[in-house]
mmCIF file of C-alpha atoms in Angstrom:
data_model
loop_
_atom_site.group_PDB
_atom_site.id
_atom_site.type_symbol
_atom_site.label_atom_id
_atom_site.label_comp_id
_atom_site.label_asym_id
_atom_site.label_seq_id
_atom_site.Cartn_x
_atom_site.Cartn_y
_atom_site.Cartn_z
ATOM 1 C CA UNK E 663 -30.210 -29.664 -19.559
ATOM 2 C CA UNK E 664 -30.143 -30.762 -16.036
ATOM 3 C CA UNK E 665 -32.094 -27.523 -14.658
ATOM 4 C CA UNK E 666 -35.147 -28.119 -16.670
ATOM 5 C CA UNK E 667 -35.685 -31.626 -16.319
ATOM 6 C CA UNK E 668 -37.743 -31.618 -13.600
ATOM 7 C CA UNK E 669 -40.014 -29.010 -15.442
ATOM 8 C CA UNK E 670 -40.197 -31.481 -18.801
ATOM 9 C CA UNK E 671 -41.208 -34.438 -16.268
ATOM 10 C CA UNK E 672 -44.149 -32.351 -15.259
ATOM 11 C CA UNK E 673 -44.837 -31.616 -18.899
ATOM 12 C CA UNK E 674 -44.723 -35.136 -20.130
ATOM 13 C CA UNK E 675 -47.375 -36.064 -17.037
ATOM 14 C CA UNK E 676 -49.766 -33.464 -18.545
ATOM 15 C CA UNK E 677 -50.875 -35.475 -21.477
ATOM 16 C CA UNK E 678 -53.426 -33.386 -23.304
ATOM 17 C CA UNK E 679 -51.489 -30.008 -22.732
ATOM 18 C CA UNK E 680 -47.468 -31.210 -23.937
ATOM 19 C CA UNK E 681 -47.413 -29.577 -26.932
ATOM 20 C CA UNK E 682 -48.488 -26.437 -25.709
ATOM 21 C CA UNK E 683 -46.187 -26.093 -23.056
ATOM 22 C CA UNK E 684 -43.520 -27.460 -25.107
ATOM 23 C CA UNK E 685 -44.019 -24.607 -27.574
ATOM 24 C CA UNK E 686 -44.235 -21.884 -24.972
ATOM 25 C CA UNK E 687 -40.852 -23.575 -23.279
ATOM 26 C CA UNK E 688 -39.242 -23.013 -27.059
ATOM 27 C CA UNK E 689 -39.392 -19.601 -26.645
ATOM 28 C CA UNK E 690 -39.522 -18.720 -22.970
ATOM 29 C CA UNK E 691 -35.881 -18.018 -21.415
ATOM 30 C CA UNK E 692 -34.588 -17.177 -18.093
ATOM 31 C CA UNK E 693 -36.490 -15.950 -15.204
ATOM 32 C CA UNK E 694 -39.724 -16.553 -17.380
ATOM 33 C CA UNK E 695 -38.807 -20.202 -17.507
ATOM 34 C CA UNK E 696 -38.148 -20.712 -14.044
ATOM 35 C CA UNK E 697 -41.515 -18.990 -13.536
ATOM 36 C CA UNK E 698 -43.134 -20.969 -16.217
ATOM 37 C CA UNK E 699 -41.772 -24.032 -14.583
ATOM 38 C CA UNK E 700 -43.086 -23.214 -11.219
ATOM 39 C CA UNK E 701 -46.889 -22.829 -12.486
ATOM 40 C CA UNK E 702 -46.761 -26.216 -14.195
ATOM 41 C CA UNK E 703 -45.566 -27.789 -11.413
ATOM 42 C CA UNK E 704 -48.549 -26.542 -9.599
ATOM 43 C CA UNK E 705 -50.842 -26.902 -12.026
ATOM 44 C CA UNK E 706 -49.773 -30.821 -12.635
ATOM 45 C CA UNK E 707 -49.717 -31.598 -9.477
ATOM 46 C CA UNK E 708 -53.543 -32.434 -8.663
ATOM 47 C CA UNK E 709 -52.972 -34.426 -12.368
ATOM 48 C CA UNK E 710 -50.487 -36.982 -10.795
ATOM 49 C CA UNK E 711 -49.671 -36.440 -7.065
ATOM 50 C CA UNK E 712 -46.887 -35.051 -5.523
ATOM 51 C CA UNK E 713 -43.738 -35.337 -7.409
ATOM 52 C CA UNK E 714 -40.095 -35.995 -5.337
ATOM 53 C CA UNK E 715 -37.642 -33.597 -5.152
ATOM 54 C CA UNK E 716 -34.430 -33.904 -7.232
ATOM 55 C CA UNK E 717 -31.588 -35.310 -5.441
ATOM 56 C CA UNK E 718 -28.957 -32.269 -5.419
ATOM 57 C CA UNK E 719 -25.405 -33.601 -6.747
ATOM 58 C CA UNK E 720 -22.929 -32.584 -3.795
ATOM 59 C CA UNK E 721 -20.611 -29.690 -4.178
ATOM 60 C CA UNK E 722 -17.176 -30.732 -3.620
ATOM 61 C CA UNK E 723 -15.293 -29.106 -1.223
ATOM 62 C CA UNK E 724 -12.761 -26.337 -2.905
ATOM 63 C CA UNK E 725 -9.060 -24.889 -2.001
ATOM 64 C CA UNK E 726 -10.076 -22.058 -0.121
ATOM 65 C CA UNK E 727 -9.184 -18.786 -1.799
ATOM 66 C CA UNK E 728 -5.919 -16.817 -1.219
ATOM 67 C CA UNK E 729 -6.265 -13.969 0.729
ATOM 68 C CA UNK E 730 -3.991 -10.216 0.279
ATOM 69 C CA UNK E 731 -3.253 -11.031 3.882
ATOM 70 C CA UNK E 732 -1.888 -14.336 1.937
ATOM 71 C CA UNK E 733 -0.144 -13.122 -0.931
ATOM 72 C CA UNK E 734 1.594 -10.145 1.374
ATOM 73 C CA UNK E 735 2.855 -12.570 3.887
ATOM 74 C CA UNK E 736 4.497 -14.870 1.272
ATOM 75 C CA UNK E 737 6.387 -11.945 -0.063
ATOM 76 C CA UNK E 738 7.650 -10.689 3.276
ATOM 77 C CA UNK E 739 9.138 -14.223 3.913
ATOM 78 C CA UNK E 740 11.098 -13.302 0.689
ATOM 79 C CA UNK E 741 11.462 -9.218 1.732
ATOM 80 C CA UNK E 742 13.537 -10.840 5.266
ATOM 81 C CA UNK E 743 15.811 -12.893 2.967
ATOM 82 C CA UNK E 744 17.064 -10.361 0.868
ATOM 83 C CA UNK E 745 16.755 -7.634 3.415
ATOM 84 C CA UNK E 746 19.433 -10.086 5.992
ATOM 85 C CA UNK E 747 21.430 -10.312 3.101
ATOM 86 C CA UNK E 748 22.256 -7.313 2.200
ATOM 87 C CA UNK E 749 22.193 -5.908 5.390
ATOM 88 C CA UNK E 750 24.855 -7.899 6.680
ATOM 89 C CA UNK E 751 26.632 -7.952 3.167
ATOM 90 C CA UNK E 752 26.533 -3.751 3.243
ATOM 91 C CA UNK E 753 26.611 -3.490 7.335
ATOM 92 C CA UNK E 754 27.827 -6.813 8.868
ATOM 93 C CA UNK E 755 25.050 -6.590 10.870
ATOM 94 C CA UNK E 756 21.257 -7.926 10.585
ATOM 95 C CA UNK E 757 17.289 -6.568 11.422
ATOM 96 C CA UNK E 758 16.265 -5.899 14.782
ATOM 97 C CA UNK E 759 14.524 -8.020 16.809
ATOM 98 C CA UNK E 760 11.493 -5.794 16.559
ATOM 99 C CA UNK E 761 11.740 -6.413 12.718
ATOM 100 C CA UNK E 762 11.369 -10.277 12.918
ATOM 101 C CA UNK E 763 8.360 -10.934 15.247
ATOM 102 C CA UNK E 764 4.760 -12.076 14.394
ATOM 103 C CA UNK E 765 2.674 -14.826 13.763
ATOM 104 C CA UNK E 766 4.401 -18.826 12.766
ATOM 105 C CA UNK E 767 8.134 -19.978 14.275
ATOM 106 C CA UNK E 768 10.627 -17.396 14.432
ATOM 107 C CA UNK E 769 13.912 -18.469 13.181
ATOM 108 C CA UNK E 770 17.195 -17.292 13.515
ATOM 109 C CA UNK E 771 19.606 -16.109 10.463
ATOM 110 C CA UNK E 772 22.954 -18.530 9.828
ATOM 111 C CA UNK E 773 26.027 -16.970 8.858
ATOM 112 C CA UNK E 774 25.657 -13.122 7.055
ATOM 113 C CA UNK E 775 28.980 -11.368 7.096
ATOM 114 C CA UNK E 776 30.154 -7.726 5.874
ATOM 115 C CA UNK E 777 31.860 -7.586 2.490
ATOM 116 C CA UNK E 778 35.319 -6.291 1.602
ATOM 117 C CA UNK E 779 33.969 -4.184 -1.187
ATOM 118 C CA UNK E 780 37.014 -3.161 -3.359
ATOM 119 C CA UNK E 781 34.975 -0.981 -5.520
ATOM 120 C CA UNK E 782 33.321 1.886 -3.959
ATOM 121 C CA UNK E 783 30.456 1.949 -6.474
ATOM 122 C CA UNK E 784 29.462 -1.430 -5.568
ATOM 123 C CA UNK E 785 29.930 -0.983 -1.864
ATOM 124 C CA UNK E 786 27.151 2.363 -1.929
ATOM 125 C CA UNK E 787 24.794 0.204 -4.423
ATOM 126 C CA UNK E 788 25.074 -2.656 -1.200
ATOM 127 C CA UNK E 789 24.345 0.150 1.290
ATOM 128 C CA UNK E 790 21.175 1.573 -1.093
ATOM 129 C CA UNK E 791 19.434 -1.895 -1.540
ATOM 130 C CA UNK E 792 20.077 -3.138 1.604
ATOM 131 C CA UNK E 793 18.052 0.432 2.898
ATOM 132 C CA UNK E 794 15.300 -0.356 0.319
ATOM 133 C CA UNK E 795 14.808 -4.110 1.689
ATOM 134 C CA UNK E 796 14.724 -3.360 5.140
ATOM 135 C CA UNK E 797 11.844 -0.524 4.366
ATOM 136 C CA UNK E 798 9.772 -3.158 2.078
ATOM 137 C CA UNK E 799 9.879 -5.565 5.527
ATOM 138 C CA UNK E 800 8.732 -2.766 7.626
ATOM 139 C CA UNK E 801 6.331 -1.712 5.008
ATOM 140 C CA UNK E 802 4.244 -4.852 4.605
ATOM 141 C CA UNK E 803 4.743 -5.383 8.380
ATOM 142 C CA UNK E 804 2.873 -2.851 8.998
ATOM 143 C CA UNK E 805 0.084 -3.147 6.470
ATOM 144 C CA UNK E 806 0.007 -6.520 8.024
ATOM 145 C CA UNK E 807 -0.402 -5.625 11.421
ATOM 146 C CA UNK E 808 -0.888 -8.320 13.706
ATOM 147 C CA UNK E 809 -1.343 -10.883 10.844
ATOM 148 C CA UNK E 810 2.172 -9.984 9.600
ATOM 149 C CA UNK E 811 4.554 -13.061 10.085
ATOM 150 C CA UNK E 812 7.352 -14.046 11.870
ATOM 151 C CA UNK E 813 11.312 -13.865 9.752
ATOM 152 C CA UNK E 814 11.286 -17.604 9.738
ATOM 153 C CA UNK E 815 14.743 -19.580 9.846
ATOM 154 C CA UNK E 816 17.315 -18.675 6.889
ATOM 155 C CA UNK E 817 20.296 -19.742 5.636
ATOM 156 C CA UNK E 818 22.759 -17.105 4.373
ATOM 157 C CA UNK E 819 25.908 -18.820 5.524
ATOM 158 C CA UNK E 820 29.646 -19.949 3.633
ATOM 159 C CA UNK E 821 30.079 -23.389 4.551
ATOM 160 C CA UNK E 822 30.302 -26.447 1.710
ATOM 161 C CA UNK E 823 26.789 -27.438 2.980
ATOM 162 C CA UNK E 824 25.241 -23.646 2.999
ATOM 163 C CA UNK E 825 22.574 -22.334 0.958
ATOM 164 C CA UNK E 826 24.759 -20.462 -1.212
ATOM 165 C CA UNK E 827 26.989 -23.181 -1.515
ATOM 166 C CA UNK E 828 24.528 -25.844 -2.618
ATOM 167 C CA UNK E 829 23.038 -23.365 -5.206
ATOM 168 C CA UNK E 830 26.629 -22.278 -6.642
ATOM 169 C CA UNK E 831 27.319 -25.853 -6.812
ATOM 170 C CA UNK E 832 24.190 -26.519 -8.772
ATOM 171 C CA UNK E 833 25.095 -24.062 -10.861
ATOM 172 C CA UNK E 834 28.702 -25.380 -11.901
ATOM 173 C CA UNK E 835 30.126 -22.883 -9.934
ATOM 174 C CA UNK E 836 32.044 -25.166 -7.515
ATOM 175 C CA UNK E 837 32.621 -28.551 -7.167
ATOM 176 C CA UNK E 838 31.857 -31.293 -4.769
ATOM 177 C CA UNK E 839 32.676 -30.389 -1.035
ATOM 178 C CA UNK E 840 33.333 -26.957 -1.870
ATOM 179 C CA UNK E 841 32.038 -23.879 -0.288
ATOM 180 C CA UNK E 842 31.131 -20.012 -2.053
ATOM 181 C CA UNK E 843 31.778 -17.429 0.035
ATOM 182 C CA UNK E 844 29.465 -14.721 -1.360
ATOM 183 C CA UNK E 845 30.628 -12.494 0.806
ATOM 184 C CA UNK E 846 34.825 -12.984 -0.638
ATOM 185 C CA UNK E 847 34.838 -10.563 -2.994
ATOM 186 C CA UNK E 848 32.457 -7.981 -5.357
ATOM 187 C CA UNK E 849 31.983 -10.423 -7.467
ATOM 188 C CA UNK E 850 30.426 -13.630 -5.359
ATOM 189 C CA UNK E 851 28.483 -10.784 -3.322
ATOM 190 C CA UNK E 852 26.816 -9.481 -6.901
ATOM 191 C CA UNK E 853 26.699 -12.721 -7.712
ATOM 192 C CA UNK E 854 24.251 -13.724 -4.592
ATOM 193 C CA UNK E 855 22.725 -11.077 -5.419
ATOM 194 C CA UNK E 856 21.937 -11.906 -8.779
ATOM 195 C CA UNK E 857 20.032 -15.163 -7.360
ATOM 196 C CA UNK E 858 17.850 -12.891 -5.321
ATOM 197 C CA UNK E 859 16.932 -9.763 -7.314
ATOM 198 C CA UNK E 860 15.919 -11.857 -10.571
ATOM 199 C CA UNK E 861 13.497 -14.758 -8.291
ATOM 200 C CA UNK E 862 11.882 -11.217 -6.753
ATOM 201 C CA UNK E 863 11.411 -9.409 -9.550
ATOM 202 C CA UNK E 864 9.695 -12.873 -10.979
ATOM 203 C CA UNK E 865 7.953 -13.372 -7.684
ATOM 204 C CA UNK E 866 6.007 -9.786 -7.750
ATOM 205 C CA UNK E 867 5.081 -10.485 -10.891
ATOM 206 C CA UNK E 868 3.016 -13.396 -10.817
ATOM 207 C CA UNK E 869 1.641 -12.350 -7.331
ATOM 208 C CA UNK E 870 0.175 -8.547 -8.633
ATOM 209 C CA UNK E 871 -2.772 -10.576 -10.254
ATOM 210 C CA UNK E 872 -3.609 -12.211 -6.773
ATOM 211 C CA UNK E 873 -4.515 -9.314 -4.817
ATOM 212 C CA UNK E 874 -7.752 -7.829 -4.889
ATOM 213 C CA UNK E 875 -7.484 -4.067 -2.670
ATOM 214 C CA UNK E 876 -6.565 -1.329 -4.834
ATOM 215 C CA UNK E 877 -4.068 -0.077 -2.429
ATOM 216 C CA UNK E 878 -2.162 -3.559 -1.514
ATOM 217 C CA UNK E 879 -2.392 -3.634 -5.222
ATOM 218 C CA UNK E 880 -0.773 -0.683 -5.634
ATOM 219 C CA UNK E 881 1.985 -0.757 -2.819
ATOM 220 C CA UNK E 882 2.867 -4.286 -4.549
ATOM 221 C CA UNK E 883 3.798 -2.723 -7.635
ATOM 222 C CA UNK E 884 5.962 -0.182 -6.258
ATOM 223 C CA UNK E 885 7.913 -2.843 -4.599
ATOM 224 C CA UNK E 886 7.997 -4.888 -8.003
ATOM 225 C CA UNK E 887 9.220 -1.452 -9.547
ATOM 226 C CA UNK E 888 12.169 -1.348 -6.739
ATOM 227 C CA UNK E 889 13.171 -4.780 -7.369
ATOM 228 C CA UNK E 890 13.487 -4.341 -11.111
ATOM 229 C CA UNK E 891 15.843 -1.089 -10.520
ATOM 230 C CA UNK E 892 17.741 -3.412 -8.296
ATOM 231 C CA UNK E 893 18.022 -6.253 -10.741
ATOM 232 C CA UNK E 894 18.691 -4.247 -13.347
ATOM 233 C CA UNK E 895 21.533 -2.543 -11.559
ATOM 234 C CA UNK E 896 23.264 -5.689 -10.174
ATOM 235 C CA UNK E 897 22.669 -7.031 -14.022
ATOM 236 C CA UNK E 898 24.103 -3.813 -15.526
ATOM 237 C CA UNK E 899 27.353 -4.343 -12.881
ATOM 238 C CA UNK E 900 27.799 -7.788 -13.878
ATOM 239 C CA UNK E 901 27.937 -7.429 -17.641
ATOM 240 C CA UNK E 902 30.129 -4.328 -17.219
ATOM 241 C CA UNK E 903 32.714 -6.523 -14.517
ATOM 242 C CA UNK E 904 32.248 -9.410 -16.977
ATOM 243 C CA UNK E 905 33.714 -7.337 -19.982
ATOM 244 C CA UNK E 906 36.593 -7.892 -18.835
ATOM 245 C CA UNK E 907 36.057 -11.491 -16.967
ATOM 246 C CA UNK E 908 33.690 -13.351 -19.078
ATOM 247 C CA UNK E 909 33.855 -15.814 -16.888
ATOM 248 C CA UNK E 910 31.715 -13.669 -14.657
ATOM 249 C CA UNK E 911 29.143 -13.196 -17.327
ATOM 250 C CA UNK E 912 28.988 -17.053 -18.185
ATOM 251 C CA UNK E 913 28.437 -17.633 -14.426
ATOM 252 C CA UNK E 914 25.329 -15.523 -14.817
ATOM 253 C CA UNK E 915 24.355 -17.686 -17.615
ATOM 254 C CA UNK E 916 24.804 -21.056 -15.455
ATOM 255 C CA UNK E 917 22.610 -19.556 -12.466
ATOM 256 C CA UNK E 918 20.031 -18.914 -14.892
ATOM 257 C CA UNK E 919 20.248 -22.426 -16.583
ATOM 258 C CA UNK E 920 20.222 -23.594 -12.988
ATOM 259 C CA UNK E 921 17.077 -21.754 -11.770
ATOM 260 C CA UNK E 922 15.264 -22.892 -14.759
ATOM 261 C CA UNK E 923 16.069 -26.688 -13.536
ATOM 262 C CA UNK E 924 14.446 -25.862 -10.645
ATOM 263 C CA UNK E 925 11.213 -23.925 -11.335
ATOM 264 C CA UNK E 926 9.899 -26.549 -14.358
ATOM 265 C CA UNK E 927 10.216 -26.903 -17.907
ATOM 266 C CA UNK E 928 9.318 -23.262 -19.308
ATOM 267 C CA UNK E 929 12.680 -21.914 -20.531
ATOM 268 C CA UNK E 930 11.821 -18.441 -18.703
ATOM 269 C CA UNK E 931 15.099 -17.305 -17.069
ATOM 270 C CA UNK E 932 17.924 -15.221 -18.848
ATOM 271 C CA UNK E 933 21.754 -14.171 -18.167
ATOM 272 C CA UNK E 934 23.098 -10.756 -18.991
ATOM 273 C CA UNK E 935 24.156 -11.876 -22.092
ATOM 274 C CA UNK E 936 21.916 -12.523 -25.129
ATOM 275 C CA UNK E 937 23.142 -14.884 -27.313
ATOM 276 C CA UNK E 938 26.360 -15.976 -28.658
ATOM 277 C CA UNK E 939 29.605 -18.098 -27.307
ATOM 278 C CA UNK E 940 31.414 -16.740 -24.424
ATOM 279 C CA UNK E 941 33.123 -14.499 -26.785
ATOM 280 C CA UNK E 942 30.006 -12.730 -28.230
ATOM 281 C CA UNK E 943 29.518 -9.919 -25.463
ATOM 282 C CA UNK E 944 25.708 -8.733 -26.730
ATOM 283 C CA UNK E 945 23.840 -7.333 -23.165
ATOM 284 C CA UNK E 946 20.640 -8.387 -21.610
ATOM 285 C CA UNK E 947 20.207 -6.223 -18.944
ATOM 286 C CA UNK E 948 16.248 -6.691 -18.600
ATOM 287 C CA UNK E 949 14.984 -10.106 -19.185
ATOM 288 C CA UNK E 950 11.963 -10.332 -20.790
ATOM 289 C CA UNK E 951 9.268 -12.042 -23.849
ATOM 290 C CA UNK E 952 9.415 -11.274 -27.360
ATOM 291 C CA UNK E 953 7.299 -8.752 -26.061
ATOM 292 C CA UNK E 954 9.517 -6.887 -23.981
ATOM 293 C CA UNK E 955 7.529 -8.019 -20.933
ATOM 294 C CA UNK E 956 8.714 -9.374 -17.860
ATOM 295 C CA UNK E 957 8.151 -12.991 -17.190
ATOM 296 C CA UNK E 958 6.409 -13.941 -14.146
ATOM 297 C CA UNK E 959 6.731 -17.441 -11.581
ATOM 298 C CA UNK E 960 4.080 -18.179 -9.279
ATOM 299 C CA UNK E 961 4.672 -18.880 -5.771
ATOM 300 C CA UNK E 962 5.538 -22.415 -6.157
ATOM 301 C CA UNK E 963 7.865 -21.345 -8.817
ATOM 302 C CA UNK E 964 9.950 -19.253 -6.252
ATOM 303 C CA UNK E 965 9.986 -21.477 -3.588
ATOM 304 C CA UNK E 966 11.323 -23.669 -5.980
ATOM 305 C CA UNK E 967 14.406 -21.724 -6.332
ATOM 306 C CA UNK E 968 14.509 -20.301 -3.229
ATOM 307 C CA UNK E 969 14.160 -24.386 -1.144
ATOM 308 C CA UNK E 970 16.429 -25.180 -3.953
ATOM 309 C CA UNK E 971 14.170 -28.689 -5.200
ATOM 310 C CA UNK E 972 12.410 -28.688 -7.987
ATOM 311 C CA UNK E 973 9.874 -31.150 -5.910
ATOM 312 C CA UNK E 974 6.706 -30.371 -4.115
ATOM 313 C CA UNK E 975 8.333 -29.802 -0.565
ATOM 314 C CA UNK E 976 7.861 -27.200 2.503
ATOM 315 C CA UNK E 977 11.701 -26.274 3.355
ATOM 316 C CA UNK E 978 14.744 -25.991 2.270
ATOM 317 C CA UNK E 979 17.631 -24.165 0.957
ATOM 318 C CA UNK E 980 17.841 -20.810 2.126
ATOM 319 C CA UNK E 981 15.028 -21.370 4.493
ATOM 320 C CA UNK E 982 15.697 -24.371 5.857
ATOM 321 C CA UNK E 983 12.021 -24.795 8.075
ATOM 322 C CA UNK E 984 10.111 -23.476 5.326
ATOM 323 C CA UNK E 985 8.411 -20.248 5.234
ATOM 324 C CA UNK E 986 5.631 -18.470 7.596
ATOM 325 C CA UNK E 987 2.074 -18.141 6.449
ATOM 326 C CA UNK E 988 -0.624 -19.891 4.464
ATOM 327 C CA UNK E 989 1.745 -20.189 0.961
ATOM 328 C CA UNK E 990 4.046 -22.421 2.144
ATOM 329 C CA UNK E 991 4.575 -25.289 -0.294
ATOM 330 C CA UNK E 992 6.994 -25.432 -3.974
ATOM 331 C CA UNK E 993 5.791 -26.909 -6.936
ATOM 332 C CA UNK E 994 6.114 -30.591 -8.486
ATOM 333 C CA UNK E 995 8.104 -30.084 -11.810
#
């Protein structure tokens, strides 16, 4: 009881009066104790002298505390990845300038590229997301304001080296040397997409229980709502195109296995089909517990997946100098 030791030395130095004291400490509590303690001290002071202070044990030094201003500049860093890529997937063309600027290193976007959509359906679904995106990085840009960061370097290219590339071949998807073109065909652009729209729904999940203003709080969940209609949609698309290709639906099922490599050793991530052989066509179009709840990943988690490393590192992967803002670092798995 290290907060009443000082008050039991006085006692103890107050020979004729212990038990007394001892008794009334029994069943004093609180304030009255501290009170209690106070008057003995004074009383028992002309008994033996002065008595020194205790020396206070020093309070280490904590993490300082995540801020909103925190938690809504890590998710724009993710809001200008997927808003490039499907802009330039649904337009061939990328954000403004006046989009991009703020606080930490601008970067520039590698590759991005329109897609030959062959079916029309997916082609308007491109053209609705990519829409949705860009108004969730002019949305927290402006609750930001000046503290809103800058679109920091990314990597949407097709090359063997790209960020696309390197996660595909993670994946299974290619081999050695070999380059995915997300941008070839429905398919590899759903695909892509597929990498994004699960990490984000993931992402605004675990970061809702970070932010403290009611109205951050509650702008964050519409944007988790908007990213669950859009992975649930590009999920929905892939199991119905994978009907007929399973090999599309078992591609699903390696990205998963391949972002659950990366983000530790919880088995949390899920393809768009349930269980079975490749044969065994059962849907999972919404991930989730035994619950029926949607799993969350912190931000080391993401960044995980997104820098492509399961290590503790600061870039990589589709943003090859790391992220703007305070959040910054992936976990060690």
């Amino acid at each position: 009881m290290t907060t009443n030791d000082p008050i039991l030395q006085v006692l103890e130095a107050c020979g004729e009066r212990r038990n007394a004291r001892r008794q009334f400490m029994r069943y004093a509590g609180g304030a009255a104790v501290a009170t209690a303690g106070a008057s003995l001290l004074a009383a028992c002071d002309k008994e033996r002298g002065p008595i020194p202070a205790p020396t206070p044990t020093p309070t280490p030094t904590g993490t300082a505390a995540l801020t909103d201003g925190d938690v809504l500049n890590f998710a724009l860093n993710l809001e200008y990845l997927e808003a490039q890529f499907y802009s330039f997937a649904a337009t061939g063309a990328g954000l403004p300038n006046s989009s991009l600027t703020g606080t930490g290193t601008q970067g520039a976007v590698t590759g991005g590229q329109m897609v030959k959509f062959t079916d029309p359906l997916v082609a308007r679904y491109a053209r609705e997301i990519a829409q949705d995106e860009i108004a969730h990085v002019n949305f927290l840009r402006q609750a930001l304001g000046t503290a809103a960061v800058a679109q920091p370097a990314i990597d949407i290219g097709v090359t063997a080296t790209s960020a696309f590339s390197n996660a595909a071949r993670a994946a299974g998807l290619i081999g050695a040397g070999a380059a995915f073109d997300v941008y070839a065909t429905d398919e590899n652009f759903l695909l892509g997409a597929y990498i994004f729209e699960d990490v984000g729904v993931t992402a605004y999940k675990g970061a809702v229980g970070l932010i403290t203003n009611k109205t951050f709080l509650e702008a964050a969940a519409g944007i988790h709502a908007a990213e669950a209609y859009h992975a649930g949609l590009v999920r929905t698309v892939l199991y119905r195109k994978g009907v007929a290709a399973v090999a599309l639906i078992d591609a699903t099922e390696a990205i998963s296995t391949a972002r659950d490599s990366l983000d530790g050793s919880s088995d949390l991530d899920q393809g768009v089909r349930a269980t079975g052989p490749a044969t065994a066509l059962v849907s999972n179009l919404v991930p989730t517990d035994a619950n029926g709840i949607a799993y969350s990943r912190t931000a080391g988690q993401v960044l995980n997946i997104v820098y492509l490393d399961r290590t503790a590192k600061t870039a990589g992967g589709f943003f090859p100098n790391g992220v703007n803002g305070t959040i910054r670092s992936s976990a060690a798995n």
